[in-house]
């Protein structure tokens, strides 16, 4: 089993420990440690471009236009206080798309999603799944930082919704991870609490969507990291079932 994984068990053990998750391994068995199998290896997307499906393609949206429009956006009040927009980053043809809530202070300054402390933990969570940040695409519901990191307002989410929809349409991910309650509630247009949203395969535009804990929450509530790992395993299992 372990040989099918993208990372070996020993390496995954290190990532889990970096996430702050203790994996109990008897010392004498250490060499033979077997953590839950992860076969969620990302295989390059192979989409055949036949004459027929090229002909069916609508007048193309494209990344350059979208990035330019986001950077120039003045659809809501957040444009007044942002340092810059945070478009998203990663593999534009990823199978996995992670969607957070909104940029925080570090992201607003750097122009990239999840680069602060929570971002470092998210990177570990991605690695624990046997992936790297270069293999996934990361975006947010909002492209601009709400002042003081307050929750996004509904008019801001609505103003930004089209940008995210176009990103999803361009990436065409096979699975989406909603990072945290606020992202999940806005994406799924529900007020359900996280406890009800996790461990369920939702659909967004017919794409399977799984809700995971926000790393900022996990930094405040480290005891929940075990459940966070269960959610990541659930996501990997779901992804595997798609193949
Ligand atoms: N929190 C988010 O939801 N997104 C980021 O990009 C950073 C922190």
PDB file of C-alpha atoms and ligand atoms in Angstrom:
ATOM      1  CA  UNK A   1       0.000   0.000   0.000  1.00  0.00           C
ATOM      2  CA  UNK A   2       2.591   2.457   1.125  1.00  0.00           C
ATOM      3  CA  UNK A   3       4.463   2.170  -2.120  1.00  0.00           C
ATOM      4  CA  UNK A   4       1.459   3.627  -3.996  1.00  0.00           C
ATOM      5  CA  UNK A   5       1.634   6.861  -2.043  1.00  0.00           C
ATOM      6  CA  UNK A   6       3.164  10.008  -3.394  1.00  0.00           C
ATOM      7  CA  UNK A   7       5.134  10.381  -0.188  1.00  0.00           C
ATOM      8  CA  UNK A   8       6.359   7.524   1.918  1.00  0.00           C
ATOM      9  CA  UNK A   9       4.960   6.822   5.367  1.00  0.00           C
ATOM     10  CA  UNK A  10       7.991   8.180   7.142  1.00  0.00           C
ATOM     11  CA  UNK A  11       7.720  11.482   5.281  1.00  0.00           C
ATOM     12  CA  UNK A  12       3.971  11.684   5.900  1.00  0.00           C
ATOM     13  CA  UNK A  13       4.619  11.053   9.561  1.00  0.00           C
ATOM     14  CA  UNK A  14       6.865  14.092   9.553  1.00  0.00           C
ATOM     15  CA  UNK A  15       4.179  16.201   7.845  1.00  0.00           C
ATOM     16  CA  UNK A  16       1.549  15.065  10.319  1.00  0.00           C
ATOM     17  CA  UNK A  17       3.868  15.964  13.138  1.00  0.00           C
ATOM     18  CA  UNK A  18       4.462  19.350  11.501  1.00  0.00           C
ATOM     19  CA  UNK A  19       0.658  19.752  11.493  1.00  0.00           C
ATOM     20  CA  UNK A  20       0.803  19.015  15.200  1.00  0.00           C
ATOM     21  CA  UNK A  21      -0.911  15.655  14.910  1.00  0.00           C
ATOM     22  CA  UNK A  22       0.582  12.990  17.078  1.00  0.00           C
ATOM     23  CA  UNK A  23       0.679   9.613  15.454  1.00  0.00           C
ATOM     24  CA  UNK A  24       1.217   6.889  17.976  1.00  0.00           C
ATOM     25  CA  UNK A  25       3.852   4.495  16.757  1.00  0.00           C
ATOM     26  CA  UNK A  26       5.435   1.922  19.079  1.00  0.00           C
ATOM     27  CA  UNK A  27       9.155   2.569  19.016  1.00  0.00           C
ATOM     28  CA  UNK A  28      10.000  -0.983  17.966  1.00  0.00           C
ATOM     29  CA  UNK A  29       7.601  -0.734  14.991  1.00  0.00           C
ATOM     30  CA  UNK A  30       8.815   2.636  13.877  1.00  0.00           C
ATOM     31  CA  UNK A  31      10.453   1.334  10.715  1.00  0.00           C
ATOM     32  CA  UNK A  32       7.293  -0.476   9.714  1.00  0.00           C
ATOM     33  CA  UNK A  33       4.917   2.401  10.450  1.00  0.00           C
ATOM     34  CA  UNK A  34       1.873   2.391   8.259  1.00  0.00           C
ATOM     35  CA  UNK A  35      -0.337   5.446   8.337  1.00  0.00           C
ATOM     36  CA  UNK A  36      -3.627   5.458   6.492  1.00  0.00           C
ATOM     37  CA  UNK A  37      -2.952   4.779   2.841  1.00  0.00           C
ATOM     38  CA  UNK A  38      -2.993   7.731   0.536  1.00  0.00           C
ATOM     39  CA  UNK A  39      -3.276   6.991  -3.106  1.00  0.00           C
ATOM     40  CA  UNK A  40      -4.442  10.449  -3.969  1.00  0.00           C
ATOM     41  CA  UNK A  41      -1.524  11.002  -6.279  1.00  0.00           C
ATOM     42  CA  UNK A  42      -2.217  13.738  -8.729  1.00  0.00           C
ATOM     43  CA  UNK A  43      -2.129  12.453 -12.211  1.00  0.00           C
ATOM     44  CA  UNK A  44      -1.703  14.967 -14.959  1.00  0.00           C
ATOM     45  CA  UNK A  45      -5.011  15.814 -16.497  1.00  0.00           C
ATOM     46  CA  UNK A  46      -5.316  14.306 -19.906  1.00  0.00           C
ATOM     47  CA  UNK A  47      -8.005  15.975 -21.837  1.00  0.00           C
ATOM     48  CA  UNK A  48      -8.199  15.048 -25.437  1.00  0.00           C
ATOM     49  CA  UNK A  49      -8.853  17.987 -27.659  1.00  0.00           C
ATOM     50  CA  UNK A  50     -10.876  16.530 -30.448  1.00  0.00           C
ATOM     51  CA  UNK A  51     -12.169  18.624 -33.317  1.00  0.00           C
ATOM     52  CA  UNK A  52     -15.688  18.190 -31.893  1.00  0.00           C
ATOM     53  CA  UNK A  53     -15.018  19.449 -28.401  1.00  0.00           C
ATOM     54  CA  UNK A  54     -12.899  22.338 -29.687  1.00  0.00           C
ATOM     55  CA  UNK A  55     -15.873  23.332 -31.832  1.00  0.00           C
ATOM     56  CA  UNK A  56     -18.137  23.194 -28.777  1.00  0.00           C
ATOM     57  CA  UNK A  57     -15.961  25.526 -26.745  1.00  0.00           C
ATOM     58  CA  UNK A  58     -17.620  28.849 -25.959  1.00  0.00           C
ATOM     59  CA  UNK A  59     -15.861  32.084 -26.714  1.00  0.00           C
ATOM     60  CA  UNK A  60     -13.015  31.516 -24.322  1.00  0.00           C
ATOM     61  CA  UNK A  61     -12.547  33.146 -21.008  1.00  0.00           C
ATOM     62  CA  UNK A  62      -8.869  33.302 -20.195  1.00  0.00           C
ATOM     63  CA  UNK A  63      -6.595  33.755 -17.209  1.00  0.00           C
ATOM     64  CA  UNK A  64      -5.011  36.995 -18.415  1.00  0.00           C
ATOM     65  CA  UNK A  65      -8.353  38.790 -18.801  1.00  0.00           C
ATOM     66  CA  UNK A  66      -9.587  37.462 -15.509  1.00  0.00           C
ATOM     67  CA  UNK A  67      -6.444  38.457 -13.618  1.00  0.00           C
ATOM     68  CA  UNK A  68      -6.553  41.926 -15.144  1.00  0.00           C
ATOM     69  CA  UNK A  69     -10.223  42.373 -14.238  1.00  0.00           C
ATOM     70  CA  UNK A  70      -9.668  41.223 -10.668  1.00  0.00           C
ATOM     71  CA  UNK A  71      -6.680  43.536 -10.237  1.00  0.00           C
ATOM     72  CA  UNK A  72      -8.722  46.513 -11.476  1.00  0.00           C
ATOM     73  CA  UNK A  73     -11.926  45.592  -9.609  1.00  0.00           C
ATOM     74  CA  UNK A  74     -13.858  48.340  -7.834  1.00  0.00           C
ATOM     75  CA  UNK A  75     -17.121  46.452  -7.385  1.00  0.00           C
ATOM     76  CA  UNK A  76     -17.200  46.776  -3.597  1.00  0.00           C
ATOM     77  CA  UNK A  77     -15.845  48.920  -0.803  1.00  0.00           C
ATOM     78  CA  UNK A  78     -12.887  46.620  -0.134  1.00  0.00           C
ATOM     79  CA  UNK A  79     -11.049  48.203  -3.055  1.00  0.00           C
ATOM     80  CA  UNK A  80     -10.657  51.332  -0.909  1.00  0.00           C
ATOM     81  CA  UNK A  81      -8.698  49.592   1.836  1.00  0.00           C
ATOM     82  CA  UNK A  82      -6.800  46.802   0.078  1.00  0.00           C
ATOM     83  CA  UNK A  83      -3.089  47.021  -0.625  1.00  0.00           C
ATOM     84  CA  UNK A  84      -3.630  44.778  -3.628  1.00  0.00           C
ATOM     85  CA  UNK A  85      -5.967  42.062  -4.825  1.00  0.00           C
ATOM     86  CA  UNK A  86      -5.115  38.431  -4.084  1.00  0.00           C
ATOM     87  CA  UNK A  87      -6.003  36.505  -7.197  1.00  0.00           C
ATOM     88  CA  UNK A  88      -5.020  32.963  -6.298  1.00  0.00           C
ATOM     89  CA  UNK A  89      -2.023  30.777  -6.987  1.00  0.00           C
ATOM     90  CA  UNK A  90      -0.903  27.318  -7.939  1.00  0.00           C
ATOM     91  CA  UNK A  91      -1.496  24.909 -10.762  1.00  0.00           C
ATOM     92  CA  UNK A  92      -4.077  26.313 -13.173  1.00  0.00           C
ATOM     93  CA  UNK A  93      -4.937  22.812 -14.331  1.00  0.00           C
ATOM     94  CA  UNK A  94      -5.063  21.276 -10.885  1.00  0.00           C
ATOM     95  CA  UNK A  95      -7.296  18.396  -9.930  1.00  0.00           C
ATOM     96  CA  UNK A  96      -7.561  19.904  -6.449  1.00  0.00           C
ATOM     97  CA  UNK A  97      -8.825  23.426  -5.793  1.00  0.00           C
ATOM     98  CA  UNK A  98      -8.779  24.879  -2.288  1.00  0.00           C
ATOM     99  CA  UNK A  99     -10.972  27.858  -1.554  1.00  0.00           C
ATOM    100  CA  UNK A 100     -10.530  29.953   1.568  1.00  0.00           C
ATOM    101  CA  UNK A 101     -12.428  32.892   2.894  1.00  0.00           C
ATOM    102  CA  UNK A 102     -10.499  36.064   2.189  1.00  0.00           C
ATOM    103  CA  UNK A 103      -6.963  37.413   2.284  1.00  0.00           C
ATOM    104  CA  UNK A 104      -5.583  38.413   5.674  1.00  0.00           C
ATOM    105  CA  UNK A 105      -2.884  40.962   6.370  1.00  0.00           C
ATOM    106  CA  UNK A 106       0.071  38.925   5.065  1.00  0.00           C
ATOM    107  CA  UNK A 107      -1.821  37.978   1.911  1.00  0.00           C
ATOM    108  CA  UNK A 108      -2.855  41.595   1.305  1.00  0.00           C
ATOM    109  CA  UNK A 109       0.790  42.620   1.535  1.00  0.00           C
ATOM    110  CA  UNK A 110       2.204  39.773  -0.551  1.00  0.00           C
ATOM    111  CA  UNK A 111      -0.602  39.389  -3.086  1.00  0.00           C
ATOM    112  CA  UNK A 112      -0.743  35.606  -2.603  1.00  0.00           C
ATOM    113  CA  UNK A 113      -3.267  33.440  -0.735  1.00  0.00           C
ATOM    114  CA  UNK A 114      -2.436  31.657   2.498  1.00  0.00           C
ATOM    115  CA  UNK A 115       1.086  32.940   3.077  1.00  0.00           C
ATOM    116  CA  UNK A 116       0.783  33.858   6.764  1.00  0.00           C
ATOM    117  CA  UNK A 117       0.925  31.506   9.751  1.00  0.00           C
ATOM    118  CA  UNK A 118      -2.342  29.852   8.792  1.00  0.00           C
ATOM    119  CA  UNK A 119      -0.943  29.479   5.285  1.00  0.00           C
ATOM    120  CA  UNK A 120       2.061  27.599   6.610  1.00  0.00           C
ATOM    121  CA  UNK A 121      -0.231  25.151   8.352  1.00  0.00           C
ATOM    122  CA  UNK A 122      -2.350  24.824   5.212  1.00  0.00           C
ATOM    123  CA  UNK A 123       0.830  23.955   3.310  1.00  0.00           C
ATOM    124  CA  UNK A 124       1.493  21.181   5.845  1.00  0.00           C
ATOM    125  CA  UNK A 125      -2.081  19.950   5.467  1.00  0.00           C
ATOM    126  CA  UNK A 126      -1.649  19.812   1.693  1.00  0.00           C
ATOM    127  CA  UNK A 127       1.607  17.916   2.129  1.00  0.00           C
ATOM    128  CA  UNK A 128      -0.017  15.509   4.561  1.00  0.00           C
ATOM    129  CA  UNK A 129      -2.330  14.570   1.689  1.00  0.00           C
ATOM    130  CA  UNK A 130       0.684  13.713  -0.440  1.00  0.00           C
ATOM    131  CA  UNK A 131       0.394  16.867  -2.546  1.00  0.00           C
ATOM    132  CA  UNK A 132       2.333  20.093  -2.847  1.00  0.00           C
ATOM    133  CA  UNK A 133       1.132  23.663  -3.241  1.00  0.00           C
ATOM    134  CA  UNK A 134       2.344  23.556  -6.848  1.00  0.00           C
ATOM    135  CA  UNK A 135      -0.082  20.744  -7.572  1.00  0.00           C
ATOM    136  CA  UNK A 136      -3.203  22.469  -6.290  1.00  0.00           C
ATOM    137  CA  UNK A 137      -4.865  25.786  -7.047  1.00  0.00           C
ATOM    138  CA  UNK A 138      -5.636  28.015  -4.060  1.00  0.00           C
ATOM    139  CA  UNK A 139      -8.086  30.898  -4.157  1.00  0.00           C
ATOM    140  CA  UNK A 140     -10.429  32.739  -1.837  1.00  0.00           C
ATOM    141  CA  UNK A 141     -14.102  33.664  -1.892  1.00  0.00           C
ATOM    142  CA  UNK A 142     -12.998  37.308  -1.646  1.00  0.00           C
ATOM    143  CA  UNK A 143     -10.057  38.699  -3.556  1.00  0.00           C
ATOM    144  CA  UNK A 144      -9.541  41.626  -1.189  1.00  0.00           C
ATOM    145  CA  UNK A 145      -8.828  41.772   2.523  1.00  0.00           C
ATOM    146  CA  UNK A 146     -11.707  42.820   4.763  1.00  0.00           C
ATOM    147  CA  UNK A 147     -10.336  45.443   7.169  1.00  0.00           C
ATOM    148  CA  UNK A 148      -9.340  43.970  10.506  1.00  0.00           C
ATOM    149  CA  UNK A 149      -9.966  40.500   9.071  1.00  0.00           C
ATOM    150  CA  UNK A 150     -13.686  40.768   9.744  1.00  0.00           C
ATOM    151  CA  UNK A 151     -15.998  38.243   8.099  1.00  0.00           C
ATOM    152  CA  UNK A 152     -16.911  38.946   4.479  1.00  0.00           C
ATOM    153  CA  UNK A 153     -20.190  40.829   4.015  1.00  0.00           C
ATOM    154  CA  UNK A 154     -22.795  39.329   1.725  1.00  0.00           C
ATOM    155  CA  UNK A 155     -22.590  42.172  -0.820  1.00  0.00           C
ATOM    156  CA  UNK A 156     -18.813  41.664  -1.019  1.00  0.00           C
ATOM    157  CA  UNK A 157     -19.262  37.939  -1.589  1.00  0.00           C
ATOM    158  CA  UNK A 158     -21.833  38.623  -4.297  1.00  0.00           C
ATOM    159  CA  UNK A 159     -19.593  41.198  -5.976  1.00  0.00           C
ATOM    160  CA  UNK A 160     -16.727  38.701  -6.060  1.00  0.00           C
ATOM    161  CA  UNK A 161     -18.724  35.548  -6.860  1.00  0.00           C
ATOM    162  CA  UNK A 162     -18.336  35.830 -10.617  1.00  0.00           C
ATOM    163  CA  UNK A 163     -14.539  35.954 -10.351  1.00  0.00           C
ATOM    164  CA  UNK A 164     -14.434  32.743  -8.342  1.00  0.00           C
ATOM    165  CA  UNK A 165     -16.884  31.035 -10.674  1.00  0.00           C
ATOM    166  CA  UNK A 166     -14.674  31.921 -13.620  1.00  0.00           C
ATOM    167  CA  UNK A 167     -11.598  30.600 -11.793  1.00  0.00           C
ATOM    168  CA  UNK A 168     -13.379  27.309 -11.126  1.00  0.00           C
ATOM    169  CA  UNK A 169     -14.484  27.113 -14.760  1.00  0.00           C
ATOM    170  CA  UNK A 170     -10.913  27.708 -15.946  1.00  0.00           C
ATOM    171  CA  UNK A 171      -9.241  25.274 -13.552  1.00  0.00           C
ATOM    172  CA  UNK A 172     -11.931  22.598 -13.926  1.00  0.00           C
ATOM    173  CA  UNK A 173     -10.865  20.891 -10.699  1.00  0.00           C
ATOM    174  CA  UNK A 174     -11.998  17.356  -9.993  1.00  0.00           C
ATOM    175  CA  UNK A 175     -12.508  18.162  -6.326  1.00  0.00           C
ATOM    176  CA  UNK A 176     -12.870  21.332  -4.274  1.00  0.00           C
ATOM    177  CA  UNK A 177     -11.908  21.786  -0.625  1.00  0.00           C
ATOM    178  CA  UNK A 178     -13.735  24.603   1.136  1.00  0.00           C
ATOM    179  CA  UNK A 179     -11.284  25.809   3.751  1.00  0.00           C
ATOM    180  CA  UNK A 180     -13.213  26.698   6.873  1.00  0.00           C
ATOM    181  CA  UNK A 181     -16.779  27.470   7.838  1.00  0.00           C
ATOM    182  CA  UNK A 182     -17.064  30.897   6.264  1.00  0.00           C
ATOM    183  CA  UNK A 183     -15.809  29.725   2.873  1.00  0.00           C
ATOM    184  CA  UNK A 184     -18.083  26.673   3.036  1.00  0.00           C
ATOM    185  CA  UNK A 185     -21.178  28.633   3.998  1.00  0.00           C
ATOM    186  CA  UNK A 186     -20.635  31.159   1.229  1.00  0.00           C
ATOM    187  CA  UNK A 187     -19.842  28.560  -1.413  1.00  0.00           C
ATOM    188  CA  UNK A 188     -22.769  26.337  -0.490  1.00  0.00           C
ATOM    189  CA  UNK A 189     -25.047  29.269   0.343  1.00  0.00           C
ATOM    190  CA  UNK A 190     -26.054  27.832   3.686  1.00  0.00           C
ATOM    191  CA  UNK A 191     -25.880  28.851   7.322  1.00  0.00           C
ATOM    192  CA  UNK A 192     -25.274  25.302   8.531  1.00  0.00           C
ATOM    193  CA  UNK A 193     -22.518  24.992  11.149  1.00  0.00           C
ATOM    194  CA  UNK A 194     -19.216  23.349  10.304  1.00  0.00           C
ATOM    195  CA  UNK A 195     -20.080  20.260  12.324  1.00  0.00           C
ATOM    196  CA  UNK A 196     -22.940  19.624   9.911  1.00  0.00           C
ATOM    197  CA  UNK A 197     -20.966  20.505   6.793  1.00  0.00           C
ATOM    198  CA  UNK A 198     -17.914  18.289   7.355  1.00  0.00           C
ATOM    199  CA  UNK A 199     -17.733  14.583   6.424  1.00  0.00           C
ATOM    200  CA  UNK A 200     -20.213  15.087   3.589  1.00  0.00           C
ATOM    201  CA  UNK A 201     -19.568  15.204  -0.143  1.00  0.00           C
ATOM    202  CA  UNK A 202     -21.329  18.364  -1.318  1.00  0.00           C
ATOM    203  CA  UNK A 203     -21.530  19.495  -4.930  1.00  0.00           C
ATOM    204  CA  UNK A 204     -20.613  22.879  -6.368  1.00  0.00           C
ATOM    205  CA  UNK A 205     -21.462  23.170 -10.059  1.00  0.00           C
ATOM    206  CA  UNK A 206     -21.471  19.384 -10.066  1.00  0.00           C
ATOM    207  CA  UNK A 207     -17.930  19.239  -8.672  1.00  0.00           C
ATOM    208  CA  UNK A 208     -17.518  17.293  -5.398  1.00  0.00           C
ATOM    209  CA  UNK A 209     -16.818  19.702  -2.553  1.00  0.00           C
ATOM    210  CA  UNK A 210     -15.544  18.773   0.895  1.00  0.00           C
ATOM    211  CA  UNK A 211     -15.341  21.093   3.857  1.00  0.00           C
ATOM    212  CA  UNK A 212     -12.183  21.109   5.958  1.00  0.00           C
ATOM    213  CA  UNK A 213     -11.160  23.047   9.050  1.00  0.00           C
ATOM    214  CA  UNK A 214      -9.570  26.436   8.547  1.00  0.00           C
ATOM    215  CA  UNK A 215      -5.895  26.331   9.587  1.00  0.00           C
ATOM    216  CA  UNK A 216      -6.316  29.578  11.554  1.00  0.00           C
ATOM    217  CA  UNK A 217      -8.949  27.803  13.646  1.00  0.00           C
ATOM    218  CA  UNK A 218      -6.618  24.833  14.103  1.00  0.00           C
ATOM    219  CA  UNK A 219      -3.890  27.173  15.341  1.00  0.00           C
ATOM    220  CA  UNK A 220      -6.314  28.408  18.000  1.00  0.00           C
ATOM    221  CA  UNK A 221      -7.752  24.956  18.745  1.00  0.00           C
ATOM    222  CA  UNK A 222      -4.919  22.439  18.286  1.00  0.00           C
ATOM    223  CA  UNK A 223      -6.995  19.656  19.844  1.00  0.00           C
ATOM    224  CA  UNK A 224      -9.141  19.675  16.685  1.00  0.00           C
ATOM    225  CA  UNK A 225      -6.198  18.693  14.487  1.00  0.00           C
ATOM    226  CA  UNK A 226      -7.077  15.043  14.773  1.00  0.00           C
ATOM    227  CA  UNK A 227     -10.506  15.763  13.267  1.00  0.00           C
ATOM    228  CA  UNK A 228      -8.850  17.946  10.654  1.00  0.00           C
ATOM    229  CA  UNK A 229      -6.741  14.971   9.594  1.00  0.00           C
ATOM    230  CA  UNK A 230      -9.872  12.817   9.396  1.00  0.00           C
ATOM    231  CA  UNK A 231     -11.354  15.388   7.010  1.00  0.00           C
ATOM    232  CA  UNK A 232      -8.251  15.320   4.825  1.00  0.00           C
ATOM    233  CA  UNK A 233      -8.384  11.537   4.723  1.00  0.00           C
ATOM    234  CA  UNK A 234     -12.053  11.737   3.785  1.00  0.00           C
ATOM    235  CA  UNK A 235     -11.148  14.107   0.948  1.00  0.00           C
ATOM    236  CA  UNK A 236      -8.413  11.760  -0.294  1.00  0.00           C
ATOM    237  CA  UNK A 237     -10.754   8.809  -0.192  1.00  0.00           C
ATOM    238  CA  UNK A 238     -13.394  10.751  -2.085  1.00  0.00           C
ATOM    239  CA  UNK A 239     -10.865  11.794  -4.702  1.00  0.00           C
ATOM    240  CA  UNK A 240      -9.695   8.232  -5.094  1.00  0.00           C
ATOM    241  CA  UNK A 241     -13.269   7.122  -5.619  1.00  0.00           C
ATOM    242  CA  UNK A 242     -13.583   9.545  -8.546  1.00  0.00           C
ATOM    243  CA  UNK A 243     -10.934   7.793 -10.595  1.00  0.00           C
TER     244      UNK A 243
HETATM  245  N1  LIG B   1      -7.315  32.917   5.378  1.00  0.00           N
HETATM  246  C1  LIG B   1      -8.011  32.695   4.250  1.00  0.00           C
HETATM  247  O1  LIG B   1      -9.146  32.248   4.277  1.00  0.00           O
HETATM  248  N2  LIG B   1      -7.407  32.960   3.095  1.00  0.00           N
HETATM  249  C2  LIG B   1      -6.159  33.404   3.012  1.00  0.00           C
HETATM  250  O2  LIG B   1      -5.673  33.601   1.904  1.00  0.00           O
HETATM  251  C3  LIG B   1      -5.455  33.623   4.208  1.00  0.00           C
HETATM  252  C4  LIG B   1      -6.046  33.368   5.382  1.00  0.00           C
END
